[in-house]
CSV table of C-alpha atoms in Angstrom, one decimal:
chain,number,residue,atom,x,y,z
A,170,UNK,CA,-22.6,14.3,33.0
A,171,UNK,CA,-22.9,16.8,30.1
A,172,UNK,CA,-21.2,15.7,26.9
A,173,UNK,CA,-17.9,17.4,26.1
A,174,UNK,CA,-19.2,17.1,22.6
A,175,UNK,CA,-18.1,17.2,19.1
A,176,UNK,CA,-16.5,20.5,18.4
A,177,UNK,CA,-15.3,22.1,15.1
A,178,UNK,CA,-11.7,20.8,15.2
A,179,UNK,CA,-11.9,17.8,17.5
A,180,UNK,CA,-14.3,15.5,19.2
A,181,UNK,CA,-13.8,15.3,23.0
A,182,UNK,CA,-16.3,12.5,23.3
A,183,UNK,CA,-14.0,10.4,21.2
A,184,UNK,CA,-11.0,11.5,23.3
A,185,UNK,CA,-12.9,10.7,26.6
A,186,UNK,CA,-13.7,7.3,25.3
A,187,UNK,CA,-10.0,6.6,24.9
A,188,UNK,CA,-9.4,7.5,28.6
A,189,UNK,CA,-12.5,5.6,29.8
A,190,UNK,CA,-14.1,8.9,30.8
A,191,UNK,CA,-11.2,10.1,32.9
A,192,UNK,CA,-11.3,13.9,32.5
A,193,UNK,CA,-8.4,14.5,34.7
A,194,UNK,CA,-6.2,12.2,32.6
A,195,UNK,CA,-7.5,13.8,29.4
A,196,UNK,CA,-6.6,17.2,30.7
A,197,UNK,CA,-3.1,16.0,31.5
A,198,UNK,CA,-2.8,14.5,28.0
A,199,UNK,CA,-4.1,17.7,26.5
A,200,UNK,CA,-1.5,19.7,28.3
A,201,UNK,CA,1.3,17.3,27.1
A,202,UNK,CA,-0.1,17.7,23.6
A,203,UNK,CA,-0.2,21.5,23.8
A,204,UNK,CA,3.3,21.7,25.2
A,205,UNK,CA,4.8,19.3,22.7
A,206,UNK,CA,3.2,20.6,19.6
A,207,UNK,CA,5.4,23.7,18.9
A,208,UNK,CA,8.5,21.6,19.2
A,209,UNK,CA,7.1,18.9,16.9
A,210,UNK,CA,6.0,21.5,14.3
A,211,UNK,CA,9.5,23.2,14.4
A,212,UNK,CA,11.2,19.8,14.0
A,213,UNK,CA,8.9,18.9,11.1
A,214,UNK,CA,9.6,22.2,9.4
A,215,UNK,CA,13.4,21.7,9.9
A,216,UNK,CA,13.1,18.1,8.5
A,217,UNK,CA,11.4,19.4,5.4
A,218,UNK,CA,14.0,22.1,4.9
A,219,UNK,CA,16.8,19.6,5.6
A,220,UNK,CA,15.1,16.9,3.5
A,221,UNK,CA,15.3,14.6,6.5
A,222,UNK,CA,12.6,12.2,5.3
A,223,UNK,CA,12.9,9.7,8.2
A,224,UNK,CA,12.4,12.4,10.9
A,225,UNK,CA,9.5,13.9,9.1
A,226,UNK,CA,7.8,10.5,8.8
A,227,UNK,CA,8.4,9.7,12.5
A,228,UNK,CA,7.1,13.1,13.8
A,229,UNK,CA,4.1,13.2,11.5
A,230,UNK,CA,3.3,9.6,12.5
A,231,UNK,CA,3.4,10.5,16.2
A,232,UNK,CA,1.3,13.6,15.6
A,233,UNK,CA,-1.2,11.7,13.5
A,234,UNK,CA,-1.7,9.2,16.4
A,235,UNK,CA,-2.2,11.9,19.0
A,236,UNK,CA,-4.6,13.8,16.7
A,237,UNK,CA,-6.7,10.7,16.1
A,238,UNK,CA,-6.8,10.2,19.8
A,239,UNK,CA,-8.6,13.6,20.1
A,240,UNK,CA,-10.9,12.9,17.2
A,241,UNK,CA,-9.2,15.8,15.3
A,242,UNK,CA,-10.0,14.4,11.8
A,243,UNK,CA,-8.9,17.2,9.5
A,244,UNK,CA,-5.5,17.8,11.3
A,245,UNK,CA,-5.0,14.1,11.5
A,246,UNK,CA,-5.4,13.7,7.8
A,247,UNK,CA,-2.8,16.5,7.3
A,248,UNK,CA,-0.3,14.7,9.5
A,249,UNK,CA,-1.0,11.5,7.6
A,250,UNK,CA,-0.2,13.2,4.3
A,251,UNK,CA,3.1,14.4,5.7
A,252,UNK,CA,3.9,11.0,7.1
A,253,UNK,CA,3.3,9.5,3.6
A,254,UNK,CA,5.6,12.2,2.0
A,255,UNK,CA,8.3,11.3,4.4
A,256,UNK,CA,7.9,7.6,3.9
A,257,UNK,CA,7.9,8.0,0.1
A,258,UNK,CA,10.7,10.5,0.2
A,259,UNK,CA,8.7,12.9,-1.9
A,260,UNK,CA,8.6,16.3,-0.3
A,261,UNK,CA,7.0,18.2,-3.2
A,262,UNK,CA,4.1,20.0,-1.6
A,263,UNK,CA,5.3,19.3,1.9
A,264,UNK,CA,5.7,22.9,2.9
A,265,UNK,CA,2.1,23.6,1.7
A,266,UNK,CA,0.9,20.6,3.7
A,267,UNK,CA,2.7,21.9,6.7
A,268,UNK,CA,0.9,25.3,6.4
A,269,UNK,CA,-2.5,23.5,6.0
A,270,UNK,CA,-1.7,21.4,9.1
A,271,UNK,CA,-0.8,24.6,11.0
A,272,UNK,CA,-4.1,26.1,10.0
A,273,UNK,CA,-6.1,23.1,11.1
A,274,UNK,CA,-4.0,22.8,14.3
A,275,UNK,CA,-5.0,26.4,15.3
A,276,UNK,CA,-8.5,25.2,16.0
A,277,UNK,CA,-7.4,22.0,17.7
A,278,UNK,CA,-5.1,23.9,20.1
A,279,UNK,CA,-7.8,26.6,20.8
A,280,UNK,CA,-10.3,23.9,21.7
A,281,UNK,CA,-7.9,21.9,23.8
A,282,UNK,CA,-6.8,25.0,25.7
A,283,UNK,CA,-10.5,25.8,26.3
A,284,UNK,CA,-11.0,22.2,27.6
A,285,UNK,CA,-8.0,22.5,29.9
A,286,UNK,CA,-9.2,25.8,31.3
A,287,UNK,CA,-12.7,24.5,31.9
A,288,UNK,CA,-14.0,22.9,35.1
A,289,UNK,CA,-13.2,19.2,35.4
A,290,UNK,CA,-16.4,17.4,36.2
B,293,UNK,CA,0.3,-9.7,36.2
B,294,UNK,CA,3.2,-7.7,34.7
B,295,UNK,CA,2.7,-6.0,31.4
B,296,UNK,CA,5.5,-4.5,29.3
B,297,UNK,CA,4.3,-1.3,27.6
B,298,UNK,CA,6.8,-0.1,24.9
B,299,UNK,CA,5.9,3.1,23.2
B,300,UNK,CA,8.3,6.0,22.2
B,301,UNK,CA,5.5,8.5,22.7
B,302,UNK,CA,5.2,9.7,26.3
B,303,UNK,CA,1.6,10.8,25.5
B,304,UNK,CA,0.5,7.2,24.8
B,305,UNK,CA,2.7,5.8,27.6
B,306,UNK,CA,0.8,8.0,30.1
B,307,UNK,CA,-2.6,7.2,28.6
B,308,UNK,CA,-2.1,3.5,28.5
B,309,UNK,CA,-0.2,3.2,31.8
B,310,UNK,CA,-3.1,4.8,33.6
B,311,UNK,CA,-5.6,2.5,32.1
B,312,UNK,CA,-3.5,-0.6,32.7
B,313,UNK,CA,-2.9,0.3,36.4
B,314,UNK,CA,-6.6,0.9,36.8
B,315,UNK,CA,-7.2,-2.6,35.4
B,316,UNK,CA,-4.8,-4.0,38.0
B,317,UNK,CA,-1.7,-4.7,35.9
B,318,UNK,CA,1.8,-4.0,37.1
B,319,UNK,CA,3.2,-1.9,34.2
B,320,UNK,CA,6.8,-2.0,33.1
B,321,UNK,CA,7.6,0.9,30.7
B,322,UNK,CA,10.0,1.1,27.8
B,323,UNK,CA,10.5,4.3,25.7
B,324,UNK,CA,12.1,2.6,22.7
B,325,UNK,CA,12.6,-0.8,21.2
B,326,UNK,CA,16.1,-1.5,22.5
B,327,UNK,CA,14.9,-0.8,26.1
B,328,UNK,CA,11.9,-3.1,25.6
B,329,UNK,CA,14.2,-5.9,24.3
B,330,UNK,CA,16.6,-5.4,27.3
B,331,UNK,CA,13.6,-5.7,29.7
B,332,UNK,CA,12.4,-8.9,27.9
B,333,UNK,CA,15.9,-10.4,28.3
B,334,UNK,CA,15.9,-9.7,32.1
B,335,UNK,CA,15.0,-11.9,35.0
B,336,UNK,CA,11.3,-12.8,35.2
B,337,UNK,CA,10.3,-10.5,32.3
B,338,UNK,CA,6.6,-9.5,31.7
B,339,UNK,CA,4.8,-12.2,29.6
B,340,UNK,CA,2.1,-9.8,28.4
B,341,UNK,CA,3.7,-7.5,25.9
B,342,UNK,CA,2.3,-4.4,24.3
B,343,UNK,CA,4.5,-3.0,21.6
B,344,UNK,CA,4.2,0.1,19.5
B,345,UNK,CA,5.0,-0.7,15.9
B,346,UNK,CA,7.1,2.4,15.1
B,347,UNK,CA,9.9,2.9,17.7
B,348,UNK,CA,13.5,4.1,17.5
B,349,UNK,CA,16.1,1.5,18.1
B,350,UNK,CA,14.1,-1.6,17.2
B,351,UNK,CA,10.5,-1.5,16.0
B,352,UNK,CA,7.7,-3.6,17.4
B,353,UNK,CA,7.7,-6.1,14.6
B,354,UNK,CA,11.4,-6.8,14.9
B,355,UNK,CA,11.0,-7.3,18.7
B,356,UNK,CA,8.2,-9.7,18.1
B,357,UNK,CA,10.3,-11.7,15.6
B,358,UNK,CA,13.1,-11.9,18.1
B,359,UNK,CA,10.8,-13.1,20.8
B,360,UNK,CA,9.6,-15.9,18.6
B,361,UNK,CA,13.1,-16.8,17.5
B,362,UNK,CA,13.9,-17.6,21.2
B,363,UNK,CA,13.0,-21.1,22.2
B,364,UNK,CA,11.7,-20.7,25.7
B,365,UNK,CA,9.0,-22.7,27.5
B,366,UNK,CA,7.3,-19.5,28.7
B,367,UNK,CA,5.1,-17.9,26.2
B,368,UNK,CA,5.0,-14.1,25.6
B,369,UNK,CA,1.7,-12.8,24.4
B,370,UNK,CA,2.4,-9.9,22.1
B,371,UNK,CA,-0.1,-7.1,21.1
B,372,UNK,CA,1.1,-4.7,18.5
B,373,UNK,CA,-0.3,-1.2,18.7
B,374,UNK,CA,0.1,1.4,16.0
B,375,UNK,CA,-1.5,3.9,13.8
B,376,UNK,CA,-0.7,1.6,10.9
B,377,UNK,CA,-3.9,-0.1,9.9
B,378,UNK,CA,-3.6,-1.1,6.3
B,379,UNK,CA,-4.2,-4.7,5.4
B,380,UNK,CA,-0.6,-5.3,4.5
B,381,UNK,CA,0.5,-4.0,7.9
B,382,UNK,CA,-1.9,-6.5,9.6
B,383,UNK,CA,-0.3,-9.3,7.5
B,384,UNK,CA,3.2,-8.1,8.5
B,385,UNK,CA,2.2,-8.1,12.2
B,386,UNK,CA,0.8,-11.6,12.0
B,387,UNK,CA,3.7,-12.9,9.9
B,388,UNK,CA,6.0,-11.7,12.7
B,389,UNK,CA,3.8,-13.9,15.0
B,390,UNK,CA,2.2,-11.2,17.0
B,391,UNK,CA,-0.8,-12.6,18.8
B,392,UNK,CA,-3.0,-9.6,18.3
B,393,UNK,CA,-3.0,-6.2,16.6
B,394,UNK,CA,-4.8,-3.0,17.7
B,395,UNK,CA,-4.9,0.1,15.6
B,396,UNK,CA,-4.3,3.5,17.2
B,397,UNK,CA,-6.4,5.1,18.4
B,398,UNK,CA,-8.1,2.1,19.9
B,399,UNK,CA,-11.2,1.5,21.9
B,400,UNK,CA,-9.9,1.2,25.5
B,401,UNK,CA,-12.5,-1.4,26.3
B,402,UNK,CA,-11.5,-3.4,23.3
B,403,UNK,CA,-7.9,-3.3,24.4
B,404,UNK,CA,-8.9,-4.5,27.9
B,405,UNK,CA,-10.8,-7.4,26.4
B,406,UNK,CA,-7.9,-8.3,24.2
B,407,UNK,CA,-5.5,-8.2,27.2
B,408,UNK,CA,-7.8,-10.6,29.0
B,409,UNK,CA,-7.7,-13.0,26.0
B,410,UNK,CA,-3.9,-12.7,26.3
B,411,UNK,CA,-4.0,-13.5,30.0
B,412,UNK,CA,-6.0,-16.7,29.3
B,413,UNK,CA,-3.5,-17.8,26.7
B,414,UNK,CA,-0.6,-17.2,29.1
B,415,UNK,CA,-2.3,-19.0,31.9
B,416,UNK,CA,-3.1,-21.9,29.7
B,417,UNK,CA,0.4,-22.1,28.3
B,418,UNK,CA,1.8,-22.0,31.9
B,419,UNK,CA,-0.4,-24.9,32.9
B,420,UNK,CA,0.7,-26.9,29.8
B,421,UNK,CA,4.4,-26.1,30.5
B,422,UNK,CA,4.0,-27.2,34.1
B,423,UNK,CA,2.3,-30.4,33.0
B,424,UNK,CA,5.0,-31.1,30.4
B,425,UNK,CA,7.7,-30.7,33.1
B,426,UNK,CA,5.8,-33.1,35.4
B,427,UNK,CA,5.4,-35.6,32.6
B,428,UNK,CA,9.1,-35.3,31.6
B,429,UNK,CA,10.1,-35.9,35.2
B,430,UNK,CA,7.8,-38.9,35.4
B,431,UNK,CA,9.2,-40.3,32.2
B,432,UNK,CA,12.8,-40.1,33.3
B,433,UNK,CA,12.7,-40.7,37.1
B,434,UNK,CA,12.0,-43.7,39.3
B,435,UNK,CA,8.8,-43.0,41.2
B,436,UNK,CA,9.9,-44.8,44.3
B,437,UNK,CA,13.4,-43.5,44.8
B,438,UNK,CA,13.3,-40.2,42.8
B,439,UNK,CA,16.6,-41.1,40.9
B,440,UNK,CA,16.9,-41.7,37.2
B,441,UNK,CA,14.9,-44.6,35.9
B,442,UNK,CA,16.4,-47.4,33.8
B,443,UNK,CA,16.0,-45.8,30.4
B,444,UNK,CA,17.2,-42.4,31.6
B,445,UNK,CA,20.4,-43.8,33.2
B,446,UNK,CA,21.1,-45.9,30.1
B,447,UNK,CA,20.7,-42.8,28.0
B,448,UNK,CA,23.0,-40.9,30.3
B,449,UNK,CA,25.6,-43.7,30.1
B,450,UNK,CA,25.5,-43.6,26.3
B,451,UNK,CA,25.8,-39.8,26.3
B,452,UNK,CA,28.6,-39.7,28.8
B,453,UNK,CA,30.5,-42.5,27.0
B,454,UNK,CA,30.3,-40.5,23.7
B,455,UNK,CA,31.4,-37.3,25.5
B,456,UNK,CA,34.3,-39.1,27.2
B,457,UNK,CA,35.4,-40.6,23.9
B,458,UNK,CA,35.2,-37.2,22.1
B,459,UNK,CA,37.1,-35.5,24.9
B,460,UNK,CA,39.5,-38.4,25.4
B,461,UNK,CA,38.6,-38.6,29.0
B,462,UNK,CA,38.1,-41.6,31.2
B,463,UNK,CA,34.7,-42.8,32.4
B,464,UNK,CA,33.7,-45.4,35.0
B,465,UNK,CA,30.3,-47.2,35.5
B,466,UNK,CA,29.2,-49.4,38.3
B,467,UNK,CA,26.3,-51.8,38.8
B,468,UNK,CA,25.2,-52.0,42.4
B,469,UNK,CA,23.0,-54.7,43.9
B,470,UNK,CA,21.6,-54.8,47.4
B,471,UNK,CA,22.6,-58.1,49.0
B,472,UNK,CA,19.8,-60.5,50.1
B,473,UNK,CA,17.2,-57.9,49.3
B,474,UNK,CA,14.6,-60.7,48.7
B,475,UNK,CA,15.1,-61.7,52.4
B,476,UNK,CA,14.2,-58.1,53.4
B,477,UNK,CA,11.0,-58.2,51.4
B,478,UNK,CA,10.1,-61.8,52.5
B,479,UNK,CA,10.8,-61.0,56.2
B,480,UNK,CA,9.4,-57.5,56.6
B,481,UNK,CA,7.1,-57.0,53.6
B,482,UNK,CA,7.2,-54.8,50.6
B,483,UNK,CA,6.4,-51.6,52.4
B,484,UNK,CA,9.6,-51.9,54.5
B,485,UNK,CA,11.4,-53.1,51.4
B,486,UNK,CA,10.5,-49.9,49.6
B,487,UNK,CA,11.7,-47.9,52.6
B,488,UNK,CA,15.0,-49.8,52.4
B,489,UNK,CA,15.4,-49.0,48.7
B,490,UNK,CA,14.8,-45.3,49.4
B,491,UNK,CA,17.2,-45.2,52.3
B,492,UNK,CA,19.8,-47.1,50.4
B,493,UNK,CA,19.6,-44.6,47.5
B,494,UNK,CA,19.9,-41.6,49.9
B,495,UNK,CA,22.9,-43.2,51.6
B,496,UNK,CA,24.6,-44.0,48.2
B,497,UNK,CA,24.0,-40.5,47.0
B,498,UNK,CA,25.7,-39.0,50.1
B,499,UNK,CA,28.9,-40.9,49.0
B,500,UNK,CA,28.8,-39.8,45.4
B,501,UNK,CA,30.2,-36.6,43.8
B,502,UNK,CA,27.4,-34.2,42.9
B,503,UNK,CA,28.1,-34.7,39.2
B,504,UNK,CA,27.9,-38.5,39.3
B,505,UNK,CA,24.7,-40.0,37.9
B,506,UNK,CA,22.7,-42.7,39.6
B,507,UNK,CA,19.7,-44.6,38.3
B,508,UNK,CA,17.6,-47.6,39.2
B,509,UNK,CA,18.4,-50.4,36.8
B,510,UNK,CA,16.0,-53.0,38.1
B,511,UNK,CA,14.4,-54.1,41.3
B,512,UNK,CA,17.3,-53.7,43.7
B,513,UNK,CA,19.9,-52.9,41.1
B,514,UNK,CA,21.4,-49.5,40.4
B,515,UNK,CA,23.8,-48.0,37.8
B,516,UNK,CA,26.2,-45.3,38.7
B,517,UNK,CA,27.9,-43.3,36.0
B,518,UNK,CA,31.1,-41.5,37.0
B,519,UNK,CA,32.4,-39.1,34.3
B,520,UNK,CA,36.2,-38.3,34.3
B,521,UNK,CA,36.9,-41.3,36.6
B,522,UNK,CA,39.8,-43.8,35.9
B,523,UNK,CA,39.8,-47.3,37.3
B,524,UNK,CA,41.6,-46.5,40.6
B,525,UNK,CA,39.4,-43.5,41.5
B,526,UNK,CA,36.3,-45.4,40.4
B,527,UNK,CA,37.2,-48.2,42.9
B,528,UNK,CA,37.7,-45.7,45.7
B,529,UNK,CA,34.3,-44.1,45.0
B,530,UNK,CA,32.6,-47.5,44.8
B,531,UNK,CA,34.3,-48.6,48.0
B,532,UNK,CA,33.1,-45.4,49.7
B,533,UNK,CA,29.5,-46.1,48.6
B,534,UNK,CA,29.7,-49.7,49.8
B,535,UNK,CA,31.2,-48.6,53.2
B,536,UNK,CA,28.7,-45.8,53.7
B,537,UNK,CA,25.7,-48.2,53.2
B,538,UNK,CA,27.3,-51.0,55.2
B,539,UNK,CA,27.9,-48.6,58.1
B,540,UNK,CA,24.4,-47.1,58.0
B,541,UNK,CA,21.8,-48.0,60.5
B,542,UNK,CA,18.6,-48.3,58.5
B,543,UNK,CA,15.7,-46.4,60.1
B,544,UNK,CA,13.3,-48.2,57.8
B,545,UNK,CA,14.3,-51.7,59.2
B,546,UNK,CA,13.1,-53.0,62.6
B,547,UNK,CA,16.1,-53.0,64.9
B,548,UNK,CA,17.9,-50.6,62.6
B,549,UNK,CA,19.5,-53.6,60.8
B,550,UNK,CA,22.4,-53.2,58.4
B,551,UNK,CA,22.2,-53.6,54.6
B,552,UNK,CA,25.2,-54.4,52.4
B,553,UNK,CA,26.0,-53.9,48.7
B,554,UNK,CA,27.8,-55.8,46.0
B,555,UNK,CA,29.3,-53.6,43.4
B,556,UNK,CA,30.9,-54.3,40.0
B,557,UNK,CA,32.8,-51.5,38.4
B,558,UNK,CA,34.2,-51.1,34.9
B,559,UNK,CA,36.3,-48.2,33.5
B,560,UNK,CA,36.7,-47.1,29.9
B,561,UNK,CA,39.5,-45.0,28.4
B,562,UNK,CA,37.7,-43.9,25.3
B,563,UNK,CA,36.4,-47.1,23.7
B,564,UNK,CA,33.0,-45.4,23.5
B,565,UNK,CA,31.0,-48.5,24.0
B,566,UNK,CA,28.4,-48.2,26.7
B,567,UNK,CA,27.1,-51.8,26.2
B,568,UNK,CA,30.6,-53.2,26.7
B,569,UNK,CA,31.1,-51.0,29.8
B,570,UNK,CA,27.8,-52.2,31.3
B,571,UNK,CA,28.5,-55.9,30.5
B,572,UNK,CA,32.0,-55.6,32.1
B,573,UNK,CA,30.5,-54.1,35.2
B,574,UNK,CA,27.8,-56.8,35.4
B,575,UNK,CA,30.5,-59.5,35.1
B,576,UNK,CA,32.4,-57.9,37.9
B,577,UNK,CA,29.2,-57.7,40.0
B,578,UNK,CA,28.7,-61.4,39.5
B,579,UNK,CA,32.2,-62.0,40.8
B,580,UNK,CA,31.5,-59.8,43.8
B,581,UNK,CA,28.4,-61.9,44.5
B,582,UNK,CA,30.2,-65.2,44.1
B,583,UNK,CA,33.1,-64.1,46.3
B,584,UNK,CA,30.9,-63.5,49.3
B,585,UNK,CA,28.9,-60.2,48.7
B,586,UNK,CA,29.5,-56.9,50.5
B,587,UNK,CA,32.4,-56.1,48.3
B,588,UNK,CA,33.5,-54.2,45.2
B,589,UNK,CA,35.0,-56.0,42.3
B,590,UNK,CA,36.7,-54.3,39.2
B,591,UNK,CA,36.1,-55.6,35.7
B,592,UNK,CA,38.7,-57.7,34.1
B,593,UNK,CA,41.5,-55.8,32.4
B,594,UNK,CA,40.2,-53.5,29.6
B,595,UNK,CA,40.5,-54.7,26.0
B,596,UNK,CA,43.6,-53.5,24.3
B,597,UNK,CA,43.0,-50.3,22.3
B,598,UNK,CA,43.7,-51.9,18.9
B,599,UNK,CA,41.2,-54.7,19.7
B,600,UNK,CA,38.6,-52.2,20.8
B,601,UNK,CA,39.1,-50.2,17.6
B,602,UNK,CA,39.0,-53.3,15.5
B,603,UNK,CA,35.8,-54.3,17.2
B,604,UNK,CA,34.3,-50.8,16.5
B,605,UNK,CA,35.2,-51.2,12.8
B,606,UNK,CA,33.0,-54.3,12.7
B,607,UNK,CA,30.0,-52.4,14.0
């Protein structure tokens, strides 16, 4: 079986190891991730604007867990920073972190969509 | 084996549920802490519990603390799963008495192995609990007849006497002796004698109320504790027991011979002295024997209340 391989923004080998090699399941999870992300991002943006620290912490925590699942190191670190800001109730620089996260997420989403479009072996 | 999987993230619920099903577990899902806790309070809840740390309603650590605060004889094996992985978080998880801790994202094979460890602990605990129940039964029951043994019935008498005194309710106790039981053993042997003891107990039980207590006091002697029963009602119950046995054709005896009982009964209206109650019943039993057997005799009139209280003050 060819390796899904480490890509620029995520590592599908890592992701496959979490589903015990079940590509169908990984595609299903990728689709959930792709579908949920815009809502999660919008809610995080609203929580920063509304200074809702608890919601920011919770959403960033969830996103961090999912990104780690896909071996998306850079985006995961960005989500972890936002989680810390929410927990420590210090949102200085949160908007900038959100923009950096969005930038890192663009690559993650592109590669997940590519995986979902690909043939399941 | 049922597993509770509590995670507020549908993404992880799907991922883990699939893996758990593949490994042969029956998965019960909860999407927040409150739902997880409700499931754990239900009938026959899962004993293998996977909790996400951060959940709305109640977090995984809180649930774990609540599980441990409950004193049950069935053990829940709790694995906390979370993105938290700092040392302090591990300490928090273990302080909450979680059995294991896995950081997200985890190696799926590692989780499988950890669940198997959990299964071993649960199975071991179940065996120990079963053994403990067996030992507890053995320690309190008469192996021949299956009723309370001497120590257990005396403990019950003491407890019921105290309860009756506290609630200002009456209590009666009887001592029962099988008449001429030595003759049964000498004539037919101990195997048939044992059968007679078992059959006598079953016959006596059929004449008692379901909340009366009966225990084997000695060889062919039994104690019956009757909560809430005054002298008059106690005599009626004892007489019913005597008649039921006297009228019973014993399958365990050749020729289905009859067996009779002598019964001494004492009643107490709040004196709270189990020893006195038992001695009074024993004296009455002695009279039943000397007056020809196969009869019920009440204890002599109870001590006046002031004398009883005076006696208690001396104790």
